[in-house]
Coordinates of C-alpha atoms and ligand atoms in Angstrom, one line a residue:
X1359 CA -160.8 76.8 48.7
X1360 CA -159.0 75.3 45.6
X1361 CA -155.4 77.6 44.7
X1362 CA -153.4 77.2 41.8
X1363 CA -151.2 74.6 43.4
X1364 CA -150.8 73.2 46.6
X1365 CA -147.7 72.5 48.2
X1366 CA -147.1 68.3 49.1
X1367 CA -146.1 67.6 52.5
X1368 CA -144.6 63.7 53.0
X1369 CA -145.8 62.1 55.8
X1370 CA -144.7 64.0 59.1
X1371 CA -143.0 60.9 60.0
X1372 CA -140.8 60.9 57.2
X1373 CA -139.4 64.2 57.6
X1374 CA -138.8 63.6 61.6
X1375 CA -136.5 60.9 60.4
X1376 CA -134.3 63.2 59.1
X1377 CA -134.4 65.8 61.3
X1378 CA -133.4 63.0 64.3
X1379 CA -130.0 62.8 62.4
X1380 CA -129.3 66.0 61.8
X1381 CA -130.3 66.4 65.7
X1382 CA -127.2 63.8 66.2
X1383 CA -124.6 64.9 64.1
X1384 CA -125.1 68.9 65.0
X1385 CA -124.1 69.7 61.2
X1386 CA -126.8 71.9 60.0
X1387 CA -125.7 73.7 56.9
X1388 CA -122.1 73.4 55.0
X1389 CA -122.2 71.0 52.7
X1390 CA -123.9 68.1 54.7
X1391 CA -124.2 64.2 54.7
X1392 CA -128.2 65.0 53.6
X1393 CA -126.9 68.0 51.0
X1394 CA -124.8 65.6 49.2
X1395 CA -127.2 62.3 49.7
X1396 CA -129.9 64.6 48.0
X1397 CA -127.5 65.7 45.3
X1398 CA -126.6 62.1 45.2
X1399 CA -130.6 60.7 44.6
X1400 CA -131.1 63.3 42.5
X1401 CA -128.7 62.5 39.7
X1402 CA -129.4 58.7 40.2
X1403 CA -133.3 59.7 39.8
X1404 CA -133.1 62.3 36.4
X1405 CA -130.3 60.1 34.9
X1406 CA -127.8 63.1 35.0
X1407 CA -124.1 63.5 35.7
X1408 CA -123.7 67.0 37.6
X1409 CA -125.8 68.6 39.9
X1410 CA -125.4 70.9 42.5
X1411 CA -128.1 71.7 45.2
X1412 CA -128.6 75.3 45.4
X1413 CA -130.6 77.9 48.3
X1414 CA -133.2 78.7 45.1
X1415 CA -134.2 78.7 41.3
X1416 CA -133.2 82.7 41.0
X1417 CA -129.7 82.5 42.7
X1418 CA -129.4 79.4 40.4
X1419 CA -130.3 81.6 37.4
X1420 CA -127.3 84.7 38.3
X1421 CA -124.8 81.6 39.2
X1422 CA -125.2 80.0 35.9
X1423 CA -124.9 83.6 34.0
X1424 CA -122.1 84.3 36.4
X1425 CA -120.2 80.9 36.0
X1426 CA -120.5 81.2 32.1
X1427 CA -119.2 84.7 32.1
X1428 CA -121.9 86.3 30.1
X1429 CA -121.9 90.2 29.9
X1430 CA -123.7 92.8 27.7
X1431 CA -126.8 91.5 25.2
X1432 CA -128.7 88.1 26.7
X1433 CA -131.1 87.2 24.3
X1434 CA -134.0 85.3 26.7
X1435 CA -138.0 84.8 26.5
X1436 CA -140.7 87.4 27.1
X1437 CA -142.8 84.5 28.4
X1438 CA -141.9 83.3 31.6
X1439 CA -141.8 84.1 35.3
X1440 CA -140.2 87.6 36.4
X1441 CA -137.1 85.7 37.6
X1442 CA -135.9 84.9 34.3
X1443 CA -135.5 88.5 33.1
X1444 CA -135.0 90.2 36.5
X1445 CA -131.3 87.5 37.3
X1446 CA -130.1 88.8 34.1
X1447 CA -130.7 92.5 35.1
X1448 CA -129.1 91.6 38.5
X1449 CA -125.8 90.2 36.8
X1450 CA -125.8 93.8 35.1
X1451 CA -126.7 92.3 31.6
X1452 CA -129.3 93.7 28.8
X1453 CA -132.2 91.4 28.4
X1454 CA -132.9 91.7 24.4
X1455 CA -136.9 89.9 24.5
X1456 CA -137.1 87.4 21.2
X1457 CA -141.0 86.5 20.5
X1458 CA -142.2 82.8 21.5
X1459 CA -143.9 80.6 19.4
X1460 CA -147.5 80.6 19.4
X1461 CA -148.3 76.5 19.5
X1462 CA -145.7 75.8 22.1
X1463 CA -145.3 79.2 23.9
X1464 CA -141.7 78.9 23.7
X1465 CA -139.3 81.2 22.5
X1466 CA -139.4 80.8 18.8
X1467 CA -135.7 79.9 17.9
X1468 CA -136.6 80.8 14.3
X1469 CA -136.7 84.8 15.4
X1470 CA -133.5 84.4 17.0
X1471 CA -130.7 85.7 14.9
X1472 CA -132.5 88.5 13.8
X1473 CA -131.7 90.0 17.5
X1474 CA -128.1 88.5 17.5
X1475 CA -125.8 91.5 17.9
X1476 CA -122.0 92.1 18.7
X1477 CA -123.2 92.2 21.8
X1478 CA -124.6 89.0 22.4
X1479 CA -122.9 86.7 24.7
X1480 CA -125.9 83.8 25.6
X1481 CA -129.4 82.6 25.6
X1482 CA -131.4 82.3 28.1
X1483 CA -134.4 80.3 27.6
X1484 CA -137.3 78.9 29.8
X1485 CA -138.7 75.8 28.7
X1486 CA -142.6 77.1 30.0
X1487 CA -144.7 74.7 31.6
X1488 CA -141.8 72.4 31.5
X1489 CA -142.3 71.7 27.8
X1490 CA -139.3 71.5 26.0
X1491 CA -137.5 74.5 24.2
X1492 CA -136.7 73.5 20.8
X1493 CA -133.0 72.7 21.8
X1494 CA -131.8 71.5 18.5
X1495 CA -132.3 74.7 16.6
X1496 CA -131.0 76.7 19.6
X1497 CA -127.8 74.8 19.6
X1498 CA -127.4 75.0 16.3
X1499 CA -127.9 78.9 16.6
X1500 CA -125.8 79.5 19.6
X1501 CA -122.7 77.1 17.8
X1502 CA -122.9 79.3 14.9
X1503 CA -122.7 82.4 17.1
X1504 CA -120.3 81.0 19.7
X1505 CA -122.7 81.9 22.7
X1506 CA -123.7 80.0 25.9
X1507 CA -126.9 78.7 26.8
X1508 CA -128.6 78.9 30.0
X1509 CA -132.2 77.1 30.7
X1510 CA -134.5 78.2 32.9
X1511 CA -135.3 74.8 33.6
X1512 CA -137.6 75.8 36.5
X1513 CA -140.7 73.4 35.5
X1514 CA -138.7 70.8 33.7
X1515 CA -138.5 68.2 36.8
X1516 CA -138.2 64.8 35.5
X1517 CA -139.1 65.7 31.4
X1518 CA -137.1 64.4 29.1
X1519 CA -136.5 64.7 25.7
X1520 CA -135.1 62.1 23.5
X1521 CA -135.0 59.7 25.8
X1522 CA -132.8 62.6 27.7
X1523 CA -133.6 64.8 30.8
X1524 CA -134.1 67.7 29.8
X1525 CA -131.9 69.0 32.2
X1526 CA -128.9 67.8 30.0
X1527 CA -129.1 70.5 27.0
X1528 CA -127.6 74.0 26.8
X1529 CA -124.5 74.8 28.8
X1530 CA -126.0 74.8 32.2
X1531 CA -129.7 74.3 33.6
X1532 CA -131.3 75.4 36.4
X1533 CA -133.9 74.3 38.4
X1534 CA -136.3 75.4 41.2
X1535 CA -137.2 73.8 44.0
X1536 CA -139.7 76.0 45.6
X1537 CA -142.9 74.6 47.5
X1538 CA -144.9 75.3 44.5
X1539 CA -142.9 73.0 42.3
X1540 CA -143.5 69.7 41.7
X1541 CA -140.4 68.1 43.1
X1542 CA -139.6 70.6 46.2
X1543 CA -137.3 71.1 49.3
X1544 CA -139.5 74.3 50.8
X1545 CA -137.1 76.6 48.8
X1546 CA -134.2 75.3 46.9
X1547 CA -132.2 75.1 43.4
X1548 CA -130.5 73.4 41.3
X1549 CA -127.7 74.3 38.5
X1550 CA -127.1 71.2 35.9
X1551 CA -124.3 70.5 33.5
X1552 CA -122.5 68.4 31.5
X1553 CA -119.1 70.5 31.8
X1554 CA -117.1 69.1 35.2
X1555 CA -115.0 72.6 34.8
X1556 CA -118.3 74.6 35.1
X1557 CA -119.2 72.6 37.9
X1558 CA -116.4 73.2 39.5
X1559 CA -116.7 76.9 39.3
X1560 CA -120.4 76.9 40.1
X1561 CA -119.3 75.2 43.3
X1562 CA -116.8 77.9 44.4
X1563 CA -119.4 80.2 43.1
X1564 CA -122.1 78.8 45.3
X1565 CA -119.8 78.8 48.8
X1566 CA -118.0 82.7 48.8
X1567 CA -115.6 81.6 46.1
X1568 CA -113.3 79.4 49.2
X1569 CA -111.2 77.1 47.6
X1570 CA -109.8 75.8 51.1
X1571 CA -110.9 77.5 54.3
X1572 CA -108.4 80.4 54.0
X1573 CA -107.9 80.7 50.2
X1574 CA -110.7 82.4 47.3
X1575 CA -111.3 82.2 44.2
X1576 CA -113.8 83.8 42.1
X1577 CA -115.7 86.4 44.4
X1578 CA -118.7 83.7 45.2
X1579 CA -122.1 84.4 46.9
X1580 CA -123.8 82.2 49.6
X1581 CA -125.9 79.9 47.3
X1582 CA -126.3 76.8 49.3
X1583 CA -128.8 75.3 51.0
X1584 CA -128.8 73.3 54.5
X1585 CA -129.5 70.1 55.7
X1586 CA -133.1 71.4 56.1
X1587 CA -134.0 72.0 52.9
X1588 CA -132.2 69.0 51.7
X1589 CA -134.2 66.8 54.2
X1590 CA -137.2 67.8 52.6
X1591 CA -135.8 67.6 48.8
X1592 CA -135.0 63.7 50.1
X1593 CA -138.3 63.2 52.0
X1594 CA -140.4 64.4 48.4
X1595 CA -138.3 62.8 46.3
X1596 CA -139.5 59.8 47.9
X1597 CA -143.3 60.0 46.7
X1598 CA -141.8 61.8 43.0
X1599 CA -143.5 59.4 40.9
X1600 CA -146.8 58.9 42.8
X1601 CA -146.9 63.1 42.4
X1602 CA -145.8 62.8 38.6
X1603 CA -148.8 60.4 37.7
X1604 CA -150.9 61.9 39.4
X1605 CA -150.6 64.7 37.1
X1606 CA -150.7 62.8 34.3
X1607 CA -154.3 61.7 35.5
X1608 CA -155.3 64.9 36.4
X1609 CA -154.5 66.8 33.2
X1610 CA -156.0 63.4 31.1
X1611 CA -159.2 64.3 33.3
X1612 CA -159.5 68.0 32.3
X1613 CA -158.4 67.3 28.5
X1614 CA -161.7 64.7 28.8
X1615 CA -163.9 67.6 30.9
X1616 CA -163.3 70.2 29.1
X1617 CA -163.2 68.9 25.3
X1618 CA -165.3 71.5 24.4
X1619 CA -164.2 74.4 26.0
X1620 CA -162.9 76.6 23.1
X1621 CA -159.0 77.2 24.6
X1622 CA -155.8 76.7 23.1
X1623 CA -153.2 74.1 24.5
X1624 CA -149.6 74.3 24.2
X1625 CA -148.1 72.1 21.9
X1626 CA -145.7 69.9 23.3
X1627 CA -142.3 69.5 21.2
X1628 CA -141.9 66.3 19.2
X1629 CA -140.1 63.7 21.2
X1630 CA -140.3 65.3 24.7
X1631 CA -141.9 63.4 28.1
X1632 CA -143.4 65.7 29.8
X1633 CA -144.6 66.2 33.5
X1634 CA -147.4 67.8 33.4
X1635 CA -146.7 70.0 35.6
X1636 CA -149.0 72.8 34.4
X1637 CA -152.6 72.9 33.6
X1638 CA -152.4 76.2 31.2
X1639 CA -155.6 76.9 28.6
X1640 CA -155.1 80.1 26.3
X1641 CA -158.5 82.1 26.0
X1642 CA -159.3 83.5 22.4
X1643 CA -159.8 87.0 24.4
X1644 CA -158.6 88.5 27.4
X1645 CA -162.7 89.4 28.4
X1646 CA -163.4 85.6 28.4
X1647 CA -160.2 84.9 30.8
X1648 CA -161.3 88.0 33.1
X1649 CA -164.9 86.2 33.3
X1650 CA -163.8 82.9 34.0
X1651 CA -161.8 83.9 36.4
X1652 CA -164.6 85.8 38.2
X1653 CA -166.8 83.0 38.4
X1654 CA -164.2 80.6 39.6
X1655 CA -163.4 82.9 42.6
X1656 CA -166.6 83.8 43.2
X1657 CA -166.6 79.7 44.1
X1658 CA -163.8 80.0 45.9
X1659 CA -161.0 78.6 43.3
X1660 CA -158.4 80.8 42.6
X1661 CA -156.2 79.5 39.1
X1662 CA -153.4 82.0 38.4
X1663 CA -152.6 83.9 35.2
X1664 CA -149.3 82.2 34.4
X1665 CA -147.4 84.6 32.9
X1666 CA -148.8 87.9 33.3
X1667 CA -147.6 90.7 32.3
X1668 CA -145.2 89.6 29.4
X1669 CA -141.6 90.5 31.1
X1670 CA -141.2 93.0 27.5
X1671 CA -143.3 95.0 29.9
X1672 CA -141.3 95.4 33.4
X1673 CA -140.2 99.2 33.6
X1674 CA -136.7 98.2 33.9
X1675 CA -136.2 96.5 30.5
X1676 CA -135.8 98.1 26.5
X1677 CA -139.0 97.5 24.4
X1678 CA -138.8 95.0 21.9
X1679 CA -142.0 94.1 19.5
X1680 CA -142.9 90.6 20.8
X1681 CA -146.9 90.9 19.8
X1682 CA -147.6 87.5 20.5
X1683 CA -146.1 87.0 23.8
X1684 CA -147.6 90.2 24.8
X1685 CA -151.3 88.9 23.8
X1686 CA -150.8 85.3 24.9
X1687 CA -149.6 86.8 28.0
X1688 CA -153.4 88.4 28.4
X1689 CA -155.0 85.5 27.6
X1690 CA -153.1 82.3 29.4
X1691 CA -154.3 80.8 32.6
X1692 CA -152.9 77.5 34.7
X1693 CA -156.1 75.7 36.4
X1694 CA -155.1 74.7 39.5
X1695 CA -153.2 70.8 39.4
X1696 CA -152.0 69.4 42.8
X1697 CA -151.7 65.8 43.9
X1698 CA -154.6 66.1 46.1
X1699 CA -156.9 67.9 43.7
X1700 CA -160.1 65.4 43.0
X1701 CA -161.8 64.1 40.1
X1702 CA -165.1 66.2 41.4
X1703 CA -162.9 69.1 41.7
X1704 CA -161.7 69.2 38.4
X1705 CA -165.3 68.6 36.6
X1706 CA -167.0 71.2 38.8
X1707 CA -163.7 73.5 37.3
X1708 CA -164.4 72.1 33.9
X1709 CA -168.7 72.7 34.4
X1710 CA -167.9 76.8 35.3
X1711 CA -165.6 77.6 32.6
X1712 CA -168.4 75.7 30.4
X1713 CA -171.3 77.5 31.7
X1714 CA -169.2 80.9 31.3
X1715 CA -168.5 79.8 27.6
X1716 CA -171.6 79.2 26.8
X1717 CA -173.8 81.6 28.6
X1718 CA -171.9 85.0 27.7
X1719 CA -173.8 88.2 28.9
Ligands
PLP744 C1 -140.2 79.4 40.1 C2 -139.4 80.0 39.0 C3 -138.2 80.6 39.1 C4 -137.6 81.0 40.5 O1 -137.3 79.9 41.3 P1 -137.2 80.2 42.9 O2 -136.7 78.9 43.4 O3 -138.5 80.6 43.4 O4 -136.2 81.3 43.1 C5 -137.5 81.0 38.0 N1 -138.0 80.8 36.8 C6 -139.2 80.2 36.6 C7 -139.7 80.0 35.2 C8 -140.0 79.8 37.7 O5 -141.2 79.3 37.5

């Protein structure tokens, strides 16, 4: 069976080492030695000053909107995974859906100010498939308006952008670390910023709001993660680069096998460096995705329709016309991409969606 993704496991060894000193020290959650030695290896690794290791992506998300105060009208991307639009419901906001950009899927920052209101306190935008949002018209856009940005930074491990990581831009970032992703802990997060004082808070944020063990400040949630988790964010972070280029070769093998195949690819932004992390093809209809799709599981390899249904849709949200993100949305699919995925793998892929191309019934 060939999934969507598969998650990497380091060498049993690897992680045993870790889990020996946590074994000796007794300390298994709390802000640990391994917490902060992955916060630590992280930074060194993405070239960034401020990071703090969270328990996942989501809580991530409703710290960052938390930390930055942000309350009514979030203007955020119909295009992304139900997280996105679901934190800002949970932080009792109004998610107000701006369309994406059909080459690079992301939101389109030229439709933003049209949905600006006196409402409007932030953007939140996801920089899908880890390819860069375009950050310069966004920032330009939000300075204007004086409103924060968050990025859902979820698939963004290790891009950069101008020689950057991407992780730098907008007001705070967050990350996931989730099995699926390609740097990972088992489940894990990450909120990034430039600002120490939003760190700070974020911090407080992430541990009940104590500022000392009998004083509070803001009324915090339990956001971190334990010595666990961070002994497998350490152990991964090991083999980063090995699982990086490995998806360089892999996508470089399914642009060469599948040459022909009649999909759209996202565009990737001008001066970004990206990871890869995604294999996403965009059918010209829905009926050829549907059929592809068939055949692939019908040989046991199961790609997943990344993102389906555009979030405009969720029952909980206001409709706002965003055509293109609702028929992209029908028509976008992520072959599966995983370190141990093999060259035969990906052309017997490449050789079904080829035959279903061009033998239509
Ligand atoms: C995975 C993901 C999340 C959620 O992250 P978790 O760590 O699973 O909570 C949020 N946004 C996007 C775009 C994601 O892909």
């Amino acid at each position: 069976m060939i999934n969507v993704t598969k998650p990497f496991l380091p060498p049993y060894e690897e992680y045993r080492h870790y889990l020996e000193g946590i074994w000796e020290r007794n300390w298994l959650t709390n802000n640990g030695p391994l917490v902060n030695d992955l916060e630590l290896k992280l930074k060194e690794y993405l070239k960034i000053k401020h990071l703090l290791f969270l328990s996942n992506g989501t809580i991530a998300l409703q710290i960052a909107i938390k930390a930055l105060g942000l309350k009514g009208e979030i203007i955020t991307t119909p295009f992304s995974y139900v997280a996105t639009t679901s934190s800002i419901v949970w932080e009792g906001c109004k998610p107000v859906f701006v369309d994406i950009d059909p080459k690079t899927l992301n939101i389109d920052a030229a439709k933003i100010e049209e949905r600006i209101t006196d409402k409007t306190t932030g953007i939140l935008a996801t920089h899908v498939y880890g390819n860069p949002c375009d950050v310069e018209a966004i920032e330009v856009i939000a300075k204007k308006h004086n409103l924060k940005v968050i990025y859902d930074a979820a698939h963004a491990f290790g891009v950069t952008y101008k020689g950057r990581s991407l992780f730098e831009y907008g007001d705070i970032s967050t990350a996931s670390f989730h099995a699926t992703k390609i740097f990972h802990s088992t489940e894990g997060g990450a909120v990034i910023s430039n600002d120490p004082e939003l760190i700070k808070t974020m911090s407080l944020l992430r541990n009940f709001g104590h500022s000392s063990s009998e004083t509070f400040g803001p009324a915090g949630i339990n956001g971190k993660n334990s010595e666990f988790h961070a002994a497998m964010g350490l152990a991964v972070l090991k083999h980063i680069d090995a699982l990086l280029l490995a998806r360089k070769t892999q996508a470089a093998a399914y642009d060469k096998a599948l040459a022909t195949l009649n999909v759209q690819r996202p565009e990737i932004l001008n001066g970004a460096a990206w990871n890869y992390s995604y294999y996403p093809i965009v059918f010209e209809t829905e009926e050829q995705l549907l059929k592809s799709v068939e055949t692939l599981n019908g040989h046991w390899i199961y790609p997943r329709r990344y993102f389906y249904p555009s979030l405009s849709t969720l029952d909980y949200v206001d409709k706002y016309e965003v055509p293109i993100s609702e028929s992209i949305s029908r028509r976008s699919l992520c072959l599966p991409m995983y370190h141990s995925l093999k060259q035969e793998d990906i052309d017997f892929i490449a050789r079904l969606l080829l035959r279903v191309q061009n033998n239509p019934i």
